mmCIF file of C-alpha atoms and ligand atoms in Angstrom:
data_model
loop_
_atom_site.group_PDB
_atom_site.id
_atom_site.type_symbol
_atom_site.label_atom_id
_atom_site.label_comp_id
_atom_site.label_asym_id
_atom_site.label_seq_id
_atom_site.Cartn_x
_atom_site.Cartn_y
_atom_site.Cartn_z
ATOM 1 C CA MET A 1 -159.663 -215.306 -30.972
ATOM 2 C CA LEU A 2 -162.364 -212.641 -30.932
ATOM 3 C CA ARG A 3 -165.741 -214.302 -30.282
ATOM 4 C CA THR A 4 -169.220 -212.837 -30.215
ATOM 5 C CA GLY A 5 -171.121 -213.477 -27.012
ATOM 6 C CA LEU A 6 -168.292 -212.060 -24.950
ATOM 7 C CA ALA A 7 -168.745 -208.753 -23.182
ATOM 8 C CA GLN A 8 -169.107 -205.791 -25.472
ATOM 9 C CA PHE A 9 -169.295 -202.045 -25.030
ATOM 10 C CA PRO A 10 -170.665 -200.560 -22.811
ATOM 11 C CA LYS A 11 -169.924 -203.459 -20.432
ATOM 12 C CA LEU A 12 -166.512 -203.822 -21.989
ATOM 13 C CA ARG A 13 -164.305 -200.769 -21.669
ATOM 14 C CA LEU A 14 -160.654 -201.412 -22.597
ATOM 15 C CA ARG A 15 -159.664 -197.994 -21.308
ATOM 16 C CA ARG A 16 -160.243 -199.139 -17.687
ATOM 17 C CA LEU A 17 -156.797 -200.709 -17.512
ATOM 18 C CA ARG A 18 -155.120 -197.635 -18.989
ATOM 19 C CA ARG A 19 -156.214 -195.276 -16.228
ATOM 20 C CA SER A 20 -152.893 -195.061 -14.384
ATOM 21 C CA GLU A 21 -149.250 -195.870 -14.968
ATOM 22 C CA ALA A 22 -149.432 -198.520 -12.237
ATOM 23 C CA LEU A 23 -152.305 -200.291 -13.992
ATOM 24 C CA ARG A 24 -150.606 -200.015 -17.369
ATOM 25 C CA ARG A 25 -147.436 -201.476 -15.889
ATOM 26 C CA MET A 26 -149.363 -204.457 -14.462
ATOM 27 C CA VAL A 27 -150.772 -205.486 -17.826
ATOM 28 C CA ARG A 28 -147.771 -204.581 -19.978
ATOM 29 C CA GLU A 29 -147.049 -207.512 -22.295
ATOM 30 C CA THR A 30 -143.537 -206.663 -23.433
ATOM 31 C CA GLU A 31 -140.564 -206.050 -21.205
ATOM 32 C CA LEU A 32 -137.633 -203.940 -22.345
ATOM 33 C CA SER A 33 -134.450 -204.048 -20.305
ATOM 34 C CA PRO A 34 -130.703 -203.759 -20.939
ATOM 35 C CA SER A 35 -130.293 -207.500 -20.299
ATOM 36 C CA HIS A 36 -131.595 -208.085 -23.835
ATOM 37 C CA PHE A 37 -129.096 -205.749 -25.512
ATOM 38 C CA ILE A 38 -125.900 -206.430 -27.412
ATOM 39 C CA TYR A 39 -123.807 -203.321 -28.066
ATOM 40 C CA PRO A 40 -121.943 -203.375 -31.413
ATOM 41 C CA LEU A 41 -118.691 -201.445 -31.728
ATOM 42 C CA PHE A 42 -115.777 -200.795 -34.064
ATOM 43 C CA VAL A 43 -112.121 -201.318 -33.170
ATOM 44 C CA THR A 44 -109.220 -199.792 -35.029
ATOM 45 C CA HIS A 45 -105.419 -199.654 -34.956
ATOM 46 C CA GLY A 46 -103.499 -196.839 -33.290
ATOM 47 C CA ARG A 47 -103.346 -195.447 -29.777
ATOM 48 C CA GLY A 48 -105.657 -193.122 -27.921
ATOM 49 C CA VAL A 49 -108.228 -193.213 -30.720
ATOM 50 C CA LYS A 50 -111.899 -192.504 -30.053
ATOM 51 C CA ALA A 51 -112.922 -191.105 -33.423
ATOM 52 C CA PRO A 52 -116.549 -190.167 -34.085
ATOM 53 C CA ILE A 53 -118.177 -191.985 -37.017
ATOM 54 C CA PRO A 54 -119.804 -189.270 -39.156
ATOM 55 C CA THR A 55 -122.576 -191.484 -40.554
ATOM 56 C CA MET A 56 -123.487 -192.821 -37.098
ATOM 57 C CA PRO A 57 -123.714 -189.942 -34.587
ATOM 58 C CA GLY A 58 -122.742 -191.106 -31.090
ATOM 59 C CA GLN A 59 -120.704 -194.090 -32.354
ATOM 60 C CA TYR A 60 -116.890 -194.243 -32.479
ATOM 61 C CA HIS A 61 -113.876 -196.078 -33.768
ATOM 62 C CA PHE A 62 -111.936 -197.178 -30.676
ATOM 63 C CA SER A 63 -108.303 -198.161 -30.491
ATOM 64 C CA VAL A 64 -107.641 -201.164 -28.268
ATOM 65 C CA ASP A 65 -106.216 -199.036 -25.423
ATOM 66 C CA ARG A 66 -109.433 -196.999 -25.237
ATOM 67 C CA LEU A 67 -111.705 -200.046 -24.967
ATOM 68 C CA ALA A 68 -111.398 -200.795 -21.259
ATOM 69 C CA ASP A 69 -113.138 -197.600 -20.084
ATOM 70 C CA GLU A 70 -115.913 -198.051 -22.609
ATOM 71 C CA MET A 71 -116.450 -201.662 -21.552
ATOM 72 C CA VAL A 72 -116.647 -200.682 -17.879
ATOM 73 C CA ASP A 73 -119.401 -198.197 -18.856
ATOM 74 C CA VAL A 74 -121.257 -200.814 -20.892
ATOM 75 C CA SER A 75 -121.118 -203.327 -18.083
ATOM 76 C CA ARG A 76 -122.211 -200.783 -15.420
ATOM 77 C CA LEU A 77 -125.257 -200.001 -17.553
ATOM 78 C CA GLY A 78 -126.339 -203.630 -17.276
ATOM 79 C CA ILE A 79 -125.609 -204.521 -20.915
ATOM 80 C CA PRO A 80 -124.371 -208.128 -20.898
ATOM 81 C CA ALA A 81 -122.648 -208.359 -24.282
ATOM 82 C CA VAL A 82 -120.774 -206.550 -27.035
ATOM 83 C CA MET A 83 -120.315 -207.380 -30.704
ATOM 84 C CA LEU A 84 -116.968 -206.492 -32.267
ATOM 85 C CA PHE A 85 -116.186 -205.274 -35.789
ATOM 86 C CA GLY A 86 -112.614 -204.609 -36.873
ATOM 87 C CA LEU A 87 -110.884 -202.140 -39.162
ATOM 88 C CA PRO A 88 -107.680 -203.849 -40.331
ATOM 89 C CA ALA A 89 -104.420 -202.031 -41.145
ATOM 90 C CA THR A 90 -104.368 -203.490 -44.674
ATOM 91 C CA LYS A 91 -106.734 -205.430 -46.902
ATOM 92 C CA ASP A 92 -106.011 -208.180 -49.419
ATOM 93 C CA GLU A 93 -107.832 -210.591 -51.738
ATOM 94 C CA ALA A 94 -108.151 -213.272 -49.058
ATOM 95 C CA GLY A 95 -108.947 -210.992 -46.116
ATOM 96 C CA SER A 96 -105.991 -212.403 -44.205
ATOM 97 C CA GLU A 97 -106.139 -209.947 -41.299
ATOM 98 C CA ALA A 98 -109.539 -211.420 -40.435
ATOM 99 C CA TYR A 99 -107.826 -214.583 -39.175
ATOM 100 C CA ALA A 100 -104.407 -213.218 -38.171
ATOM 101 C CA PRO A 101 -103.676 -214.235 -34.548
ATOM 102 C CA ASP A 102 -102.683 -210.633 -33.785
ATOM 103 C CA GLY A 103 -105.441 -209.054 -35.895
ATOM 104 C CA ILE A 104 -107.333 -206.063 -34.591
ATOM 105 C CA VAL A 105 -110.377 -207.987 -33.342
ATOM 106 C CA GLN A 106 -108.210 -210.693 -31.768
ATOM 107 C CA ARG A 107 -106.301 -208.018 -29.803
ATOM 108 C CA ALA A 108 -109.501 -206.237 -28.829
ATOM 109 C CA ILE A 109 -110.994 -209.469 -27.452
ATOM 110 C CA GLN A 110 -107.996 -209.996 -25.194
ATOM 111 C CA ALA A 111 -108.104 -206.407 -23.949
ATOM 112 C CA ILE A 112 -111.809 -206.640 -23.135
ATOM 113 C CA LYS A 113 -111.556 -210.001 -21.394
ATOM 114 C CA ASP A 114 -108.689 -208.586 -19.285
ATOM 115 C CA ALA A 115 -110.641 -205.445 -18.375
ATOM 116 C CA VAL A 116 -114.167 -206.810 -17.816
ATOM 117 C CA PRO A 117 -114.074 -210.629 -17.813
ATOM 118 C CA GLU A 118 -117.810 -211.058 -17.205
ATOM 119 C CA LEU A 119 -118.788 -209.151 -20.358
ATOM 120 C CA VAL A 120 -119.854 -211.553 -23.133
ATOM 121 C CA VAL A 121 -117.633 -210.868 -26.123
ATOM 122 C CA ILE A 122 -119.225 -211.795 -29.436
ATOM 123 C CA THR A 123 -117.418 -211.329 -32.738
ATOM 124 C CA ASP A 124 -118.807 -210.680 -36.180
ATOM 125 C CA VAL A 125 -117.289 -213.328 -38.436
ATOM 126 C CA CYS A 126 -117.044 -212.010 -41.990
ATOM 127 C CA LEU A 127 -114.443 -211.084 -44.559
ATOM 128 C CA CYS A 128 -115.872 -207.897 -46.076
ATOM 129 C CA GLU A 129 -113.985 -205.490 -43.798
ATOM 130 C CA TYR A 130 -110.739 -207.316 -44.602
ATOM 131 C CA THR A 131 -110.902 -208.032 -48.326
ATOM 132 C CA SER A 132 -109.621 -205.551 -50.922
ATOM 133 C CA HIS A 133 -112.765 -206.184 -53.013
ATOM 134 C CA GLY A 134 -115.103 -205.689 -50.030
ATOM 135 C CA HIS A 135 -117.067 -208.904 -50.528
ATOM 136 C CA CYS A 136 -117.883 -211.354 -47.732
ATOM 137 C CA GLY A 137 -116.071 -214.302 -49.342
ATOM 138 C CA VAL A 138 -113.366 -215.302 -51.815
ATOM 139 C CA ILE A 139 -113.717 -214.126 -55.421
ATOM 140 C CA VAL A 140 -113.310 -216.732 -58.174
ATOM 141 C CA ASP A 141 -114.034 -215.664 -61.766
ATOM 142 C CA GLY A 142 -115.719 -212.474 -60.616
ATOM 143 C CA GLN A 143 -118.113 -214.296 -58.246
ATOM 144 C CA VAL A 144 -118.102 -214.887 -54.506
ATOM 145 C CA ASP A 145 -117.199 -218.583 -54.282
ATOM 146 C CA ASN A 146 -119.284 -220.196 -51.563
ATOM 147 C CA ASP A 147 -117.310 -223.314 -50.732
ATOM 148 C CA ARG A 148 -113.858 -221.755 -50.873
ATOM 149 C CA SER A 149 -115.011 -219.067 -48.458
ATOM 150 C CA LEU A 150 -115.978 -221.582 -45.775
ATOM 151 C CA ASP A 151 -112.409 -222.411 -44.821
ATOM 152 C CA LEU A 152 -111.449 -218.757 -44.319
ATOM 153 C CA LEU A 153 -114.589 -218.054 -42.310
ATOM 154 C CA SER A 154 -113.881 -221.080 -40.106
ATOM 155 C CA ARG A 155 -110.301 -219.914 -39.576
ATOM 156 C CA THR A 156 -111.582 -216.471 -38.633
ATOM 157 C CA ALA A 157 -114.045 -217.891 -36.098
ATOM 158 C CA LEU A 158 -111.387 -220.171 -34.610
ATOM 159 C CA SER A 159 -108.886 -217.326 -34.244
ATOM 160 C CA HIS A 160 -111.506 -215.243 -32.420
ATOM 161 C CA VAL A 161 -112.295 -218.091 -30.031
ATOM 162 C CA ARG A 162 -108.596 -218.737 -29.439
ATOM 163 C CA ALA A 163 -108.224 -215.060 -28.553
ATOM 164 C CA GLY A 164 -110.991 -215.469 -25.960
ATOM 165 C CA ALA A 165 -114.280 -214.718 -27.732
ATOM 166 C CA ASP A 166 -117.301 -216.119 -25.881
ATOM 167 C CA MET A 167 -119.454 -216.451 -29.014
ATOM 168 C CA VAL A 168 -119.018 -216.095 -32.774
ATOM 169 C CA ALA A 169 -121.552 -214.616 -35.180
ATOM 170 C CA PRO A 170 -121.102 -215.408 -38.889
ATOM 171 C CA SER A 171 -122.658 -212.646 -41.038
ATOM 172 C CA ASP A 172 -121.429 -213.634 -44.503
ATOM 173 C CA MET A 173 -124.521 -215.593 -45.710
ATOM 174 C CA MET A 174 -122.505 -218.381 -47.373
ATOM 175 C CA ASP A 175 -124.376 -221.700 -47.429
ATOM 176 C CA GLY A 176 -122.939 -224.214 -44.980
ATOM 177 C CA ARG A 177 -120.860 -221.796 -42.932
ATOM 178 C CA VAL A 178 -122.482 -222.610 -39.598
ATOM 179 C CA ALA A 179 -121.725 -226.317 -40.073
ATOM 180 C CA ALA A 180 -118.169 -225.534 -41.185
ATOM 181 C CA ILE A 181 -117.510 -223.259 -38.198
ATOM 182 C CA ARG A 182 -119.127 -225.724 -35.768
ATOM 183 C CA ALA A 183 -116.955 -228.574 -37.079
ATOM 184 C CA THR A 184 -113.796 -226.467 -36.843
ATOM 185 C CA LEU A 185 -114.524 -225.278 -33.314
ATOM 186 C CA ASP A 186 -115.450 -228.776 -32.144
ATOM 187 C CA GLY A 187 -112.330 -230.235 -33.741
ATOM 188 C CA GLU A 188 -110.160 -227.750 -31.862
ATOM 189 C CA GLY A 189 -111.688 -228.354 -28.443
ATOM 190 C CA HIS A 190 -114.197 -225.500 -28.444
ATOM 191 C CA SER A 191 -117.422 -227.487 -28.456
ATOM 192 C CA GLY A 192 -118.783 -225.265 -25.669
ATOM 193 C CA THR A 193 -118.632 -222.031 -27.655
ATOM 194 C CA PRO A 194 -122.013 -220.951 -29.038
ATOM 195 C CA ILE A 195 -122.711 -219.677 -32.559
ATOM 196 C CA MET A 196 -125.163 -216.870 -33.223
ATOM 197 C CA ALA A 197 -125.979 -217.079 -36.929
ATOM 198 C CA TYR A 198 -127.029 -214.078 -38.960
ATOM 199 C CA ALA A 199 -129.581 -216.479 -40.385
ATOM 200 C CA ALA A 200 -132.035 -214.273 -42.285
ATOM 201 C CA LYS A 201 -129.842 -211.403 -43.425
ATOM 202 C CA TYR A 202 -131.276 -209.273 -46.180
ATOM 203 C CA ALA A 203 -129.454 -207.333 -48.922
ATOM 204 C CA SER A 204 -130.514 -204.073 -47.303
ATOM 205 C CA ALA A 205 -129.806 -200.417 -48.028
ATOM 206 C CA PHE A 206 -130.119 -199.868 -44.268
ATOM 207 C CA TYR A 207 -126.470 -201.004 -43.908
ATOM 208 C CA GLY A 208 -125.242 -197.823 -45.622
ATOM 209 C CA PRO A 209 -123.942 -195.950 -42.542
ATOM 210 C CA PHE A 210 -122.197 -199.110 -41.282
ATOM 211 C CA ARG A 211 -120.364 -199.647 -44.544
ATOM 212 C CA VAL A 212 -118.884 -196.166 -44.287
ATOM 213 C CA ALA A 213 -117.963 -196.860 -40.644
ATOM 214 C CA ALA A 214 -116.458 -200.284 -41.373
ATOM 215 C CA GLU A 215 -115.020 -199.360 -44.785
ATOM 216 C CA SER A 216 -116.667 -202.507 -46.086
ATOM 217 C CA SER A 217 -118.538 -201.480 -49.232
ATOM 218 C CA PRO A 218 -118.180 -203.914 -52.118
ATOM 219 C CA GLN A 219 -115.759 -202.502 -54.693
ATOM 220 C CA PHE A 220 -117.768 -204.022 -57.556
ATOM 221 C CA GLY A 221 -121.323 -205.294 -57.789
ATOM 222 C CA ASP A 222 -123.441 -205.743 -54.667
ATOM 223 C CA ARG A 223 -124.319 -208.413 -52.120
ATOM 224 C CA ARG A 224 -127.551 -209.609 -53.716
ATOM 225 C CA GLY A 225 -125.889 -212.845 -54.816
ATOM 226 C CA TYR A 226 -125.593 -213.976 -51.184
ATOM 227 C CA GLN A 227 -127.766 -211.794 -48.945
ATOM 228 C CA MET A 228 -131.544 -212.257 -49.124
ATOM 229 C CA ASP A 229 -134.022 -210.486 -51.369
ATOM 230 C CA PRO A 230 -136.069 -208.060 -49.211
ATOM 231 C CA ALA A 231 -139.202 -209.280 -50.995
ATOM 232 C CA ASN A 232 -138.947 -212.783 -49.493
ATOM 233 C CA ALA A 233 -140.446 -213.969 -46.212
ATOM 234 C CA ARG A 234 -140.889 -217.737 -46.576
ATOM 235 C CA GLU A 235 -137.283 -218.034 -47.660
ATOM 236 C CA ALA A 236 -136.229 -216.483 -44.345
ATOM 237 C CA LEU A 237 -137.771 -219.441 -42.538
ATOM 238 C CA ARG A 238 -135.756 -221.807 -44.743
ATOM 239 C CA GLU A 239 -132.552 -219.896 -43.996
ATOM 240 C CA ILE A 240 -133.261 -220.046 -40.267
ATOM 241 C CA GLU A 241 -134.181 -223.728 -40.418
ATOM 242 C CA GLN A 242 -130.967 -224.451 -42.292
ATOM 243 C CA ASP A 243 -128.771 -222.628 -39.761
ATOM 244 C CA ILE A 244 -130.502 -224.413 -36.878
ATOM 245 C CA ALA A 245 -129.921 -227.753 -38.599
ATOM 246 C CA GLU A 246 -126.236 -226.838 -38.971
ATOM 247 C CA GLY A 247 -125.932 -226.139 -35.265
ATOM 248 C CA ALA A 248 -126.719 -222.460 -34.682
ATOM 249 C CA ASP A 249 -127.488 -221.782 -31.012
ATOM 250 C CA ILE A 250 -129.069 -218.366 -31.618
ATOM 251 C CA VAL A 251 -130.592 -217.232 -34.919
ATOM 252 C CA MET A 252 -130.835 -213.643 -36.077
ATOM 253 C CA VAL A 253 -133.042 -211.592 -38.344
ATOM 254 C CA LYS A 254 -131.416 -208.512 -39.857
ATOM 255 C CA PRO A 255 -132.378 -205.666 -40.290
ATOM 256 C CA ALA A 256 -135.100 -205.403 -37.635
ATOM 257 C CA LEU A 257 -137.485 -202.522 -38.181
ATOM 258 C CA ALA A 258 -138.473 -203.085 -41.795
ATOM 259 C CA TYR A 259 -138.551 -206.847 -41.077
ATOM 260 C CA LEU A 260 -140.756 -207.123 -37.973
ATOM 261 C CA ASP A 261 -142.980 -209.576 -39.847
ATOM 262 C CA ILE A 262 -139.979 -211.854 -40.320
ATOM 263 C CA ILE A 263 -139.128 -211.650 -36.611
ATOM 264 C CA SER A 264 -142.728 -212.458 -35.776
ATOM 265 C CA ARG A 265 -142.876 -215.434 -38.127
ATOM 266 C CA ALA A 266 -139.528 -216.748 -36.913
ATOM 267 C CA ARG A 267 -140.743 -216.459 -33.307
ATOM 268 C CA ALA A 268 -143.924 -218.383 -34.139
ATOM 269 C CA THR A 269 -142.065 -221.089 -36.050
ATOM 270 C CA PHE A 270 -138.924 -221.818 -33.990
ATOM 271 C CA PRO A 271 -138.418 -222.130 -30.227
ATOM 272 C CA HIS A 272 -134.747 -221.137 -30.503
ATOM 273 C CA PRO A 273 -133.382 -217.940 -29.023
ATOM 274 C CA LEU A 274 -133.996 -215.198 -31.552
ATOM 275 C CA ALA A 275 -131.940 -212.048 -32.075
ATOM 276 C CA ALA A 276 -132.738 -209.034 -34.228
ATOM 277 C CA TYR A 277 -130.217 -206.482 -35.497
ATOM 278 C CA ASN A 278 -131.424 -202.889 -35.262
ATOM 279 C CA VAL A 279 -128.937 -201.849 -37.961
ATOM 280 C CA SER A 280 -126.979 -198.684 -38.677
ATOM 281 C CA GLY A 281 -129.507 -197.141 -41.068
ATOM 282 C CA GLU A 282 -132.320 -197.585 -38.561
ATOM 283 C CA TYR A 283 -130.157 -195.944 -35.906
ATOM 284 C CA SER A 284 -128.976 -193.053 -38.048
ATOM 285 C CA LEU A 285 -132.500 -192.200 -39.246
ATOM 286 C CA VAL A 286 -133.549 -191.700 -35.626
ATOM 287 C CA LYS A 287 -130.398 -189.719 -34.828
ATOM 288 C CA ALA A 288 -130.795 -187.442 -37.855
ATOM 289 C CA ALA A 289 -134.450 -186.686 -37.151
ATOM 290 C CA ALA A 290 -133.643 -186.077 -33.477
ATOM 291 C CA ALA A 291 -130.786 -183.714 -34.385
ATOM 292 C CA ASN A 292 -133.260 -181.718 -36.450
ATOM 293 C CA GLY A 293 -135.693 -181.550 -33.564
ATOM 294 C CA TRP A 294 -138.320 -183.450 -35.556
ATOM 295 C CA ILE A 295 -138.870 -186.289 -33.083
ATOM 296 C CA ASP A 296 -138.534 -187.004 -29.369
ATOM 297 C CA GLU A 297 -135.404 -189.160 -29.502
ATOM 298 C CA LYS A 298 -135.846 -190.978 -26.200
ATOM 299 C CA ALA A 299 -139.505 -191.823 -26.848
ATOM 300 C CA VAL A 300 -138.897 -192.931 -30.435
ATOM 301 C CA THR A 301 -135.882 -195.056 -29.508
ATOM 302 C CA LEU A 302 -137.687 -196.856 -26.700
ATOM 303 C CA GLU A 303 -140.722 -197.371 -28.944
ATOM 304 C CA VAL A 304 -138.535 -198.882 -31.671
ATOM 305 C CA LEU A 305 -136.793 -201.241 -29.253
ATOM 306 C CA THR A 306 -140.091 -202.239 -27.628
ATOM 307 C CA ALA A 307 -141.540 -203.002 -31.068
ATOM 308 C CA ILE A 308 -138.624 -205.302 -31.896
ATOM 309 C CA ARG A 309 -139.139 -207.147 -28.605
ATOM 310 C CA ARG A 310 -142.923 -207.267 -29.126
ATOM 311 C CA ALA A 311 -142.427 -208.802 -32.571
ATOM 312 C CA GLY A 312 -140.637 -211.653 -30.812
ATOM 313 C CA ALA A 313 -136.921 -210.942 -30.495
ATOM 314 C CA ASP A 314 -135.263 -212.170 -27.305
ATOM 315 C CA ILE A 315 -132.101 -210.219 -28.043
ATOM 316 C CA ILE A 316 -131.571 -206.874 -29.775
ATOM 317 C CA LEU A 317 -128.282 -205.790 -31.296
ATOM 318 C CA THR A 318 -128.446 -202.020 -31.178
ATOM 319 C CA TYR A 319 -126.225 -198.949 -31.324
ATOM 320 C CA HIS A 320 -128.802 -197.326 -29.018
ATOM 321 C CA ALA A 321 -127.861 -199.828 -26.269
ATOM 322 C CA LYS A 322 -125.960 -197.456 -23.971
ATOM 323 C CA GLU A 323 -128.414 -194.582 -24.209
ATOM 324 C CA ALA A 324 -131.435 -196.847 -23.948
ATOM 325 C CA ALA A 325 -129.951 -198.649 -20.941
ATOM 326 C CA ALA A 326 -129.416 -195.321 -19.198
ATOM 327 C CA TRP A 327 -132.998 -194.248 -19.965
ATOM 328 C CA LEU A 328 -134.345 -197.563 -18.675
ATOM 329 C CA SER A 329 -132.419 -197.540 -15.422
ATOM 330 C CA PRO A 330 -134.688 -196.841 -12.434
HETATM 331 C C1 LIG B 424 -120.731 -207.686 -42.383
HETATM 332 C C2 LIG B 424 -121.811 -206.958 -41.693
HETATM 333 C C3 LIG B 424 -122.597 -205.886 -42.138
HETATM 334 C C4 LIG B 424 -123.382 -205.496 -41.061
HETATM 335 C C5 LIG B 424 -123.097 -206.365 -40.013
HETATM 336 N N1 LIG B 424 -122.125 -207.273 -40.432
HETATM 337 C C6 LIG B 424 -122.601 -205.145 -43.428
HETATM 338 C C7 LIG B 424 -122.993 -205.789 -44.669
HETATM 339 O O1 LIG B 424 -123.461 -206.935 -44.725
HETATM 340 O O2 LIG B 424 -122.792 -205.119 -45.686
HETATM 341 C C8 LIG B 424 -124.344 -204.346 -41.036
HETATM 342 C C9 LIG B 424 -124.616 -203.775 -39.692
HETATM 343 C C10 LIG B 424 -125.302 -202.455 -39.693
HETATM 344 O O3 LIG B 424 -125.710 -201.893 -40.725
HETATM 345 O O4 LIG B 424 -125.442 -201.935 -38.582
HETATM 346 N N2 LIG B 424 -121.092 -208.505 -43.421
#
């Protein structure tokens, strides 16, 4: 893009357009507003619960009866959507509370749709919070069995949609799960419900604070047999391509901050709506440094979110959503 023969210093002075906030605003390339945010939250059994999550300062476990107030806040801040994670009462080998009609997420969906119908309710579709072994699928001979997991994931997605979910977001990284979920939803009369696929999801240590919050750590081994190797970029494009071919409406890159190159390449390669998940570890690093007085929390948070948008994400899933929305409001 840069060609010789064009104006050069001293004729060219790039600082001219940085002289005032008004000028900077006119030429700003990236827009950050709450309309791009999805706010993730954790729902738990019990009554009157709003329990702080120690590894994620400012985030809570909510019981269903405490959700309405929170959702009114979220909606007033201009955030269009939430993403739900559930903490079941009990776990088993097959993660059966994930697809129980009266499971914790299913009940939370109903409560939210009653309280704030216009809020877009998205659900994380995975088994790891619900299985006794903490893996995202069914275990056969000590391994996560891809094809046997598809049926349970499809049942989970269907039960969320039946409870009123507006969108489902499979995060398990099994091959073929988008196609399986799409077929199940279509077969049950839900062809209008979109799927946001965690398409390029890496086996990342940045999920640490979340796994404490969601009690979803694997009880043996790790997730490297199904989540992506952080060293791979081209493979991310294949994962995204695959999920699009299977019918994903929105594709996601996760985590965001250490993977801005992946977001950028995905943006350049695919026209589809692109989401990025600013995950728990990214959030908690900022919170911890801010608590120590080492950084300016507001400035760092807005810079992080702007960077994720600049890299090419249309949508950002972020635990900073409420605070950032308040900071961004005029
Ligand atoms: C479930 C899931 C995880 C996250 C979102 N969905 C954890 C994992 O894969 O271990 C992580 C979110 C975060 O760290 O904020 N599979």
